[in-house]
Structure formats: structure tokens, C-alpha cells
Short mmCIF file of N, CA, C and O in Angstrom, two decimals:
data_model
loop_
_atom_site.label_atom_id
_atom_site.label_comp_id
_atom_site.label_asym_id
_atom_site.label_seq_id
_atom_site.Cartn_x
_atom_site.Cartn_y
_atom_site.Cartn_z
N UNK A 1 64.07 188.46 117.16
CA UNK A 1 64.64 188.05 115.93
C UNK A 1 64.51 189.14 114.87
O UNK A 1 65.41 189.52 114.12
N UNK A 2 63.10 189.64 114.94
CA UNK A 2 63.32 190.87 113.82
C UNK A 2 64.32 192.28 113.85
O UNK A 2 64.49 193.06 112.92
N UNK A 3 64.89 192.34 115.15
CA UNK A 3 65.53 193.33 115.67
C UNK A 3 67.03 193.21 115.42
O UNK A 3 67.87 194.09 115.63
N UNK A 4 67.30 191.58 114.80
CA UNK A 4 68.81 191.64 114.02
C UNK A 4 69.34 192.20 113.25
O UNK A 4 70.54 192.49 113.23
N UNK A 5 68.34 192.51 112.32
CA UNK A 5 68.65 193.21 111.04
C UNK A 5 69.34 194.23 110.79
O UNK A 5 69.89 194.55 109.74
N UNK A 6 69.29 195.03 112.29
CA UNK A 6 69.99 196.59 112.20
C UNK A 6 69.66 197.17 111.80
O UNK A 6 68.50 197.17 111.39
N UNK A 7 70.52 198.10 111.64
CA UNK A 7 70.07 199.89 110.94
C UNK A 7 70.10 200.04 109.12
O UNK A 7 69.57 200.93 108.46
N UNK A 8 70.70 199.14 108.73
CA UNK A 8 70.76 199.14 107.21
C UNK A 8 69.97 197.76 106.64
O UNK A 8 70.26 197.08 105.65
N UNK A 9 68.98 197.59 107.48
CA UNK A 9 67.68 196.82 106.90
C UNK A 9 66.45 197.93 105.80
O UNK A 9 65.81 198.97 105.98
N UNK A 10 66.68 196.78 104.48
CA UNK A 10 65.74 197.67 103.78
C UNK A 10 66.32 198.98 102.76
O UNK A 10 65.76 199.65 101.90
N UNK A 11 67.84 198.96 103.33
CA UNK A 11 68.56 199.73 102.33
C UNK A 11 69.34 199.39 101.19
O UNK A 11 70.28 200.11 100.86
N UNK A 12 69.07 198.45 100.62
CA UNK A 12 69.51 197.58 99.23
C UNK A 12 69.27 198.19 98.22
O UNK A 12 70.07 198.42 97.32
N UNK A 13 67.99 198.57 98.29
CA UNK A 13 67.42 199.50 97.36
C UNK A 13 67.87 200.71 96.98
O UNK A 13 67.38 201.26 96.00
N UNK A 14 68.64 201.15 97.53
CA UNK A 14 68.77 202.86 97.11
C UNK A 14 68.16 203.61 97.84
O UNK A 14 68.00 204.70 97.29
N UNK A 15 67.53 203.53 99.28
CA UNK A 15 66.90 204.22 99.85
C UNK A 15 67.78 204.30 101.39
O UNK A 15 68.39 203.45 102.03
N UNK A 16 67.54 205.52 101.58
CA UNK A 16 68.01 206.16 102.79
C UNK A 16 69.56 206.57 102.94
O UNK A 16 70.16 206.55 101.86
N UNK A 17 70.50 207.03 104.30
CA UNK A 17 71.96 206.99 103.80
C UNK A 17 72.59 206.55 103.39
O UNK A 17 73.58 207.17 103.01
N UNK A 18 72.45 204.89 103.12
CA UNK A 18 73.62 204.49 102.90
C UNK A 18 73.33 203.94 101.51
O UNK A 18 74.15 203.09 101.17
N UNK A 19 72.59 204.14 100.83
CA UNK A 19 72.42 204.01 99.89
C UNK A 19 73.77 204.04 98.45
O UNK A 19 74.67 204.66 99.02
N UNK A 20 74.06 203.86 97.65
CA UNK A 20 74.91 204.37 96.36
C UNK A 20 76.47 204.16 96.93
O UNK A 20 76.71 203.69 98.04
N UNK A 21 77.26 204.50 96.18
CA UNK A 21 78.67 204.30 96.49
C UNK A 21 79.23 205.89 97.44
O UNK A 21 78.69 207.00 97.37
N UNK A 22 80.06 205.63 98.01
CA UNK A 22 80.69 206.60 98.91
C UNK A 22 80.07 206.72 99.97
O UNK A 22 80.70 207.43 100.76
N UNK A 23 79.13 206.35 100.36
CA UNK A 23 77.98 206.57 101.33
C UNK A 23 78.80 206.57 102.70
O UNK A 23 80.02 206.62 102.59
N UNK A 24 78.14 206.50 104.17
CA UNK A 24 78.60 206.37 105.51
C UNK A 24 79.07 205.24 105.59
O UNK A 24 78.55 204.20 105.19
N UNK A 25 80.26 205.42 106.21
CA UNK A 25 80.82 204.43 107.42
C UNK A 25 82.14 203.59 106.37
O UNK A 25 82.65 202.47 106.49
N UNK A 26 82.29 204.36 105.67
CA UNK A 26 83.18 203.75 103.96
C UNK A 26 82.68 202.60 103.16
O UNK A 26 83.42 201.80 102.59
N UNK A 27 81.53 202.58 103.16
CA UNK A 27 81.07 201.98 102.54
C UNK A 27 81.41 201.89 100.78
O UNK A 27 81.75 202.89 100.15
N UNK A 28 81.26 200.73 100.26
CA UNK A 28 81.52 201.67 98.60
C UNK A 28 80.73 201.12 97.93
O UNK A 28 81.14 200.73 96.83
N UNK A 29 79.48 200.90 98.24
CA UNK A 29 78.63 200.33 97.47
C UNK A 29 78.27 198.95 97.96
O UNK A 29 79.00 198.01 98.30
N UNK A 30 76.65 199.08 97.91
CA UNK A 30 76.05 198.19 98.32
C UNK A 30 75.44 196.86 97.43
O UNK A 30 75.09 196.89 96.25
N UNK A 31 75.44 195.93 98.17
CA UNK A 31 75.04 194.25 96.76
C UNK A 31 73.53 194.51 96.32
O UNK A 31 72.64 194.50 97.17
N UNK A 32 73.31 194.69 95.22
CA UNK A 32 72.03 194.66 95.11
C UNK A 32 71.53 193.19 94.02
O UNK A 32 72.10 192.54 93.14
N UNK A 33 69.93 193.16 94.78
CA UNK A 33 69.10 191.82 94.92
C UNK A 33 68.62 191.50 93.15
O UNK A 33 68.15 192.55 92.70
N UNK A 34 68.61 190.92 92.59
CA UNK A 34 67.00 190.59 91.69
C UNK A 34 66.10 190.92 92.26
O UNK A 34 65.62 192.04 92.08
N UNK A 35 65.55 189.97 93.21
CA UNK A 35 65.09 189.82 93.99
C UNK A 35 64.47 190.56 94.99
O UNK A 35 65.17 190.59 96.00
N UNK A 36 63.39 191.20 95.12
CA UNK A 36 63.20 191.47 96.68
C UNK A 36 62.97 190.57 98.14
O UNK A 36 62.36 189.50 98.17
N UNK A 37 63.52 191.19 99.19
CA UNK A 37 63.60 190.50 100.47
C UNK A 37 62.76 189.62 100.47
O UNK A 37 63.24 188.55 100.09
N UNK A 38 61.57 189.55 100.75
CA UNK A 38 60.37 189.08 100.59
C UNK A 38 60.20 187.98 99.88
O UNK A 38 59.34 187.15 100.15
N UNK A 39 61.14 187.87 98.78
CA UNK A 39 60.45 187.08 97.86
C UNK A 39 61.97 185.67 97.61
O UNK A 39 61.93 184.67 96.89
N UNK A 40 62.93 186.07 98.36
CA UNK A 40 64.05 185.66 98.69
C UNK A 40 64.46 185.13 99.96
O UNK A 40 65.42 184.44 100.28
N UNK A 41 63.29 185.71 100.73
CA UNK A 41 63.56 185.21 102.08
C UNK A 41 63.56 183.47 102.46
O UNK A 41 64.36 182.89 103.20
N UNK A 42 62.61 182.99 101.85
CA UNK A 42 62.54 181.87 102.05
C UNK A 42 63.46 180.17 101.65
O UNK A 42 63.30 178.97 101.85
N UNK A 43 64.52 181.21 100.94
CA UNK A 43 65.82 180.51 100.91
C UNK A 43 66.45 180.80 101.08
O UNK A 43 67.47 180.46 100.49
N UNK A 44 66.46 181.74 102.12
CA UNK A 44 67.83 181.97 103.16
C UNK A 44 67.88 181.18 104.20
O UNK A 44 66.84 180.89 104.79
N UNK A 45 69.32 180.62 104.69
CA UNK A 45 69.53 180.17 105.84
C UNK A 45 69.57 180.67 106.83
O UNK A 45 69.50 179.83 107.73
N UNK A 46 69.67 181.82 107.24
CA UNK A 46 68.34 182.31 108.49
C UNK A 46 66.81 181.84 108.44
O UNK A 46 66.40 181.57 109.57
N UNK A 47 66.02 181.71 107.60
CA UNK A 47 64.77 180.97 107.53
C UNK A 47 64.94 179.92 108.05
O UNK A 47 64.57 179.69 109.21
N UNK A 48 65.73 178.81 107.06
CA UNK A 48 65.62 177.82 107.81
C UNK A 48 66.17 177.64 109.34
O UNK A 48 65.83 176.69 110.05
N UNK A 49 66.95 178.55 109.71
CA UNK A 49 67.15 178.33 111.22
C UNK A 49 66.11 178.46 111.78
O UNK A 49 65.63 177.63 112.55
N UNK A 50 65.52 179.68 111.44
CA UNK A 50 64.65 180.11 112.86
C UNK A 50 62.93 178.88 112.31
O UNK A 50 61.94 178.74 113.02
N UNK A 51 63.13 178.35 111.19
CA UNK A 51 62.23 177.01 110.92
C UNK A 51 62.65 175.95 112.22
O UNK A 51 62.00 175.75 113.24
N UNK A 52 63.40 175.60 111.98
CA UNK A 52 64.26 174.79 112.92
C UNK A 52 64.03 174.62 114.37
O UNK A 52 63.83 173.66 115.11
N UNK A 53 64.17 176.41 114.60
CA UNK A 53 64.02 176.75 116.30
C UNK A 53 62.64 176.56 116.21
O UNK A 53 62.44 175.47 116.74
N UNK A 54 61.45 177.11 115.78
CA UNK A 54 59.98 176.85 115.82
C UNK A 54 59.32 175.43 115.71
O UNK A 54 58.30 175.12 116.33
N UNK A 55 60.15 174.39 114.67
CA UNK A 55 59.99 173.17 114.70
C UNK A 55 59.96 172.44 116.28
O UNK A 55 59.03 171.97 116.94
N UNK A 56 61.10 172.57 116.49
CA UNK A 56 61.76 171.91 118.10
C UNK A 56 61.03 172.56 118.99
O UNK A 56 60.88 172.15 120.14
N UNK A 57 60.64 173.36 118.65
CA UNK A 57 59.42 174.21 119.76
C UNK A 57 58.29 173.72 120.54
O UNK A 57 58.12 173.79 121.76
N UNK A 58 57.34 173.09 119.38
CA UNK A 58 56.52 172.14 120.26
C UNK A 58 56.65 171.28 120.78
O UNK A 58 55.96 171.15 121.79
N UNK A 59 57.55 170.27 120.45
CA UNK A 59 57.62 168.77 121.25
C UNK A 59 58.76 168.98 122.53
O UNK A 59 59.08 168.06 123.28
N UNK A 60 59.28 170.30 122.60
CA UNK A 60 59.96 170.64 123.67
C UNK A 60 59.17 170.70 124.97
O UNK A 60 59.10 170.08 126.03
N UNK A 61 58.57 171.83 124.34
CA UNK A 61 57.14 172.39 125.20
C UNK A 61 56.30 171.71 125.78
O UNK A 61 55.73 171.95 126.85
N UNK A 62 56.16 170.34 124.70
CA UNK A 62 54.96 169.91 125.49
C UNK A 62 55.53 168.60 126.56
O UNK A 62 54.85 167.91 127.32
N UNK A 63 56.89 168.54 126.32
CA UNK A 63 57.53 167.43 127.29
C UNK A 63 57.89 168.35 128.67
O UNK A 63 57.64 167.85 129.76
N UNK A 64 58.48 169.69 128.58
CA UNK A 64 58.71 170.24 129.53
C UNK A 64 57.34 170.98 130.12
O UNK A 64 57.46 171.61 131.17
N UNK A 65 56.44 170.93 129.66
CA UNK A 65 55.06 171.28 130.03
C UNK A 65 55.19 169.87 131.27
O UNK A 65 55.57 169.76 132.44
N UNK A 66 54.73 169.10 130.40
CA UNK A 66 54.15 167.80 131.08
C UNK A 66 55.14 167.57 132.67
O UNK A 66 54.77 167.33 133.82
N UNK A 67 56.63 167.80 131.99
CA UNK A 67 57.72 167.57 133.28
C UNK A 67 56.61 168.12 134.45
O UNK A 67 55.87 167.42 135.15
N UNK A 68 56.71 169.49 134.45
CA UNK A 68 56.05 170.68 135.56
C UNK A 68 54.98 169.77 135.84
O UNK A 68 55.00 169.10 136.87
N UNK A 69 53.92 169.67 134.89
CA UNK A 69 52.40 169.23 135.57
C UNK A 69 52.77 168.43 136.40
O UNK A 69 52.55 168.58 137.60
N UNK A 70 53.44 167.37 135.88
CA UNK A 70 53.34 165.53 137.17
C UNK A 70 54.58 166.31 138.08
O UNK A 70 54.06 166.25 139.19
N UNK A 71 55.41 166.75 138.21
CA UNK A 71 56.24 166.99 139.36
C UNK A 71 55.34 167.93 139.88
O UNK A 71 55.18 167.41 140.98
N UNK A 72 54.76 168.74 139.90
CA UNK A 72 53.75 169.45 140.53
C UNK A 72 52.39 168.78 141.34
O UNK A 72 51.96 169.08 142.45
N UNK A 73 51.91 167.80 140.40
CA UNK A 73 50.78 166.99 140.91
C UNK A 73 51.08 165.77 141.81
O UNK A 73 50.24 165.12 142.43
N UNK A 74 52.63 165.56 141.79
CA UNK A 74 53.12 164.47 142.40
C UNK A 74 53.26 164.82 143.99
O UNK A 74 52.77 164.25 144.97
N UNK A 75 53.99 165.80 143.91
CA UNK A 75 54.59 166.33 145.14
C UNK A 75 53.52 167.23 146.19
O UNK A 75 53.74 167.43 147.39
N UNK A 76 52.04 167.85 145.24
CA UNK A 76 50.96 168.03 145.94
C UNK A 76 50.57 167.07 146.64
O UNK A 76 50.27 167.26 147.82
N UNK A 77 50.49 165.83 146.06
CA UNK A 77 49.61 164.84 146.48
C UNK A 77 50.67 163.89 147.24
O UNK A 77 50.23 162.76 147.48
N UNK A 78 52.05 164.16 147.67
CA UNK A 78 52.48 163.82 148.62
C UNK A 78 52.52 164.34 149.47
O UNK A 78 52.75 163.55 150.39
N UNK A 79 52.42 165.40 149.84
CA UNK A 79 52.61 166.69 151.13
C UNK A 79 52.07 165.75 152.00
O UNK A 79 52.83 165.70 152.97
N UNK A 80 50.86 164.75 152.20
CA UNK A 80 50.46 164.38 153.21
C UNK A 80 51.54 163.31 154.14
O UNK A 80 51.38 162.74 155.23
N UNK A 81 52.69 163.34 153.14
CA UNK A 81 53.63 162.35 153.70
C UNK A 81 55.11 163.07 153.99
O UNK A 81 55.05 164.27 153.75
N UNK A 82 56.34 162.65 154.41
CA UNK A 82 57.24 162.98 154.21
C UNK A 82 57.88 163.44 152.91
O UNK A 82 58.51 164.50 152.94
N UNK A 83 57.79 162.82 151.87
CA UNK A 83 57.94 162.58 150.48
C UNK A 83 57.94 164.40 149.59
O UNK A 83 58.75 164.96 148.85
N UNK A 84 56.47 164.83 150.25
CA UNK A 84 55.74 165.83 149.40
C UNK A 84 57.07 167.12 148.92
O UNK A 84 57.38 167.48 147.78
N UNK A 85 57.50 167.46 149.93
CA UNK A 85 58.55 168.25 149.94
C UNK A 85 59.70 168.11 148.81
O UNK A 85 59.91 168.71 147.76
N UNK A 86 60.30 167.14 149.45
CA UNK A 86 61.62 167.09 148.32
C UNK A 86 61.15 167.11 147.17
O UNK A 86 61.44 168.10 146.50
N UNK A 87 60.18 165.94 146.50
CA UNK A 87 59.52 165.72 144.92
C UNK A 87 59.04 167.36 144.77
O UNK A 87 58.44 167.25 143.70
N UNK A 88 58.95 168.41 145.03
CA UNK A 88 58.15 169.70 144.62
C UNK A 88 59.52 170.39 144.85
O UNK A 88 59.79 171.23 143.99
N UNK A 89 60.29 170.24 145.66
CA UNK A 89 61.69 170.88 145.53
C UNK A 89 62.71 170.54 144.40
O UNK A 89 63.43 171.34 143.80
N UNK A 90 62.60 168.70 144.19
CA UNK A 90 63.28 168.51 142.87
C UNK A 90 62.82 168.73 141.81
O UNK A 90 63.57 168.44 140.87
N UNK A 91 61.62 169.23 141.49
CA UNK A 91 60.40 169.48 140.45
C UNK A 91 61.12 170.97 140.30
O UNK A 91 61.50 171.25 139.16
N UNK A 92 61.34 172.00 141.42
CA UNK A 92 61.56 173.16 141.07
C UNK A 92 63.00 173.19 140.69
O UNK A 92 63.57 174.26 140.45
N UNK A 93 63.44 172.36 140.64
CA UNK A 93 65.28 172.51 140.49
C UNK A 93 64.67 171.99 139.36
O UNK A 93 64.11 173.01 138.99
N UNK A 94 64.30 170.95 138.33
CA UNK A 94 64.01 170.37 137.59
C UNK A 94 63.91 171.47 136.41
O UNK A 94 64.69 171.72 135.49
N UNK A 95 62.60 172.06 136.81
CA UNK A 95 62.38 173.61 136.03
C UNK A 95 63.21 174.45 135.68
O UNK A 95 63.49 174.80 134.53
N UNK A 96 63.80 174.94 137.05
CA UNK A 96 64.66 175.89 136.77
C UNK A 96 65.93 175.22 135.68
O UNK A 96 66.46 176.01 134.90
N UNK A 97 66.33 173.81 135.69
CA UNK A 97 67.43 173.44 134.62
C UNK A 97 67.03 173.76 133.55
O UNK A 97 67.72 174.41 132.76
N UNK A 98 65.23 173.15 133.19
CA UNK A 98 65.11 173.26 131.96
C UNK A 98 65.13 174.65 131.19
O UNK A 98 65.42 174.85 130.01
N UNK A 99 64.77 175.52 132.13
CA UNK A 99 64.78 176.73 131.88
C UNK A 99 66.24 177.74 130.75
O UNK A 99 66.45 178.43 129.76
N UNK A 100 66.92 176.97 132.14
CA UNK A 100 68.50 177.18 131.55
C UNK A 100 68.50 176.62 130.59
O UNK A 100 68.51 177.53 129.76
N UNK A 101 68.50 175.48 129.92
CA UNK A 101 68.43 174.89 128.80
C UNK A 101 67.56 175.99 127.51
O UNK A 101 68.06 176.40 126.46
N UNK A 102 66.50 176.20 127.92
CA UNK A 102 65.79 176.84 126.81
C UNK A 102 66.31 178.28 126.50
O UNK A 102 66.56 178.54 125.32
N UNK A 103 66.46 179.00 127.23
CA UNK A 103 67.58 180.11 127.48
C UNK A 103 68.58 180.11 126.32
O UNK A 103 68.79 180.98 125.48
N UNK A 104 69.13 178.95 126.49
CA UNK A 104 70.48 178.76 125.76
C UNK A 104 70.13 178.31 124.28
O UNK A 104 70.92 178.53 123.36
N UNK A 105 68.68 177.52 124.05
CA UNK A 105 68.50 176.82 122.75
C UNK A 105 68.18 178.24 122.47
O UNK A 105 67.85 178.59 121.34
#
């Protein structure tokens, strides 16, 4: 996430190339803040997204945690039967969906 920012992170200020009017890439001048980043950040809607993504984070985690443990503990403790197999095979297909899922969130 910190690696979005690009190459003209931090240049608002007047610092570095692209700084002032005429600068690279035709630029003609850059918006400048009141504000510094820092002190602005926290009402940007990037904040609240990546609030959002960290929110949904734990109660994801700890349901897809839990998925793994009991399909794992289930299908151990069937091996002694026919059963053991498939339940630890649908446990691993299970995973691997959620996986895909988290991937994508």
C-alpha cells in the first residue's frame, strides 16, 4: 500500500523535479496543501479504505482460521475410517477458495 504513491510522493512542496510550474512530463504546476500530508491524511478516503480493509481483517481471519483448524482436526481424526480423506481433501479445496477470495478482497 505504501508503494502507491509513486514517484511524485512528497513533491507538493517544492521539492525535487517536479516541483514549480513548467516542470517534467508537462506538468504546469502542482496543487499545493495548507496542510501537510500527515496532518490531512486522516480525512482522506484512502484512509478510510484501507480502515475498512484492516477492520474486516480480523473477523475474517479468525472465521477462516477456525474453517482450517476443524476441517483439519476433523478429517485427522477420521483417517481411521473411510471418511478421513475426502473431509481433509474438501478442507483443502475449502482453503484454497478462501484464499482466492482474500486475494481478491
Amino acid at each position: 500500500m505504501a508503494t502507491q504513491y509513486g514517484s511524485r510522493y512528497g513533491q507538493e512542496y517544492g521539492y525535487g523535479p517536479y516541483s514549480g510550474t513548467g516542470s517534467r512530463h508537462g506538468d504546469t504546476g502542482s496543487r499545493r496543501h495548507r496542510l501537510p500530508a500527515g496532518l490531512r491524511a486522516p480525512f482522506e478516503a484512502r484512509s478510510w479504505r484501507e480502515f475498512g480493509y484492516v477492520l474486516l481483517g480480523l473477523p475474517i481471519g479468525i472465521l477462516l482460521f477456525t474453517y482450517a483448524v476443524t476441517m483439519g482436526v476433523a478429517g485427522a481424526g477420521l483417517l481411521v475410517t473411510f471418511l478421513g480423506i475426502p473431509v481433509l481433501a474438501a478442507g483443502l479445496a475449502g482453503c484454497r477458495g478462501f484464499g482466492v477470495l482474500e486475494r481478491a478482497r
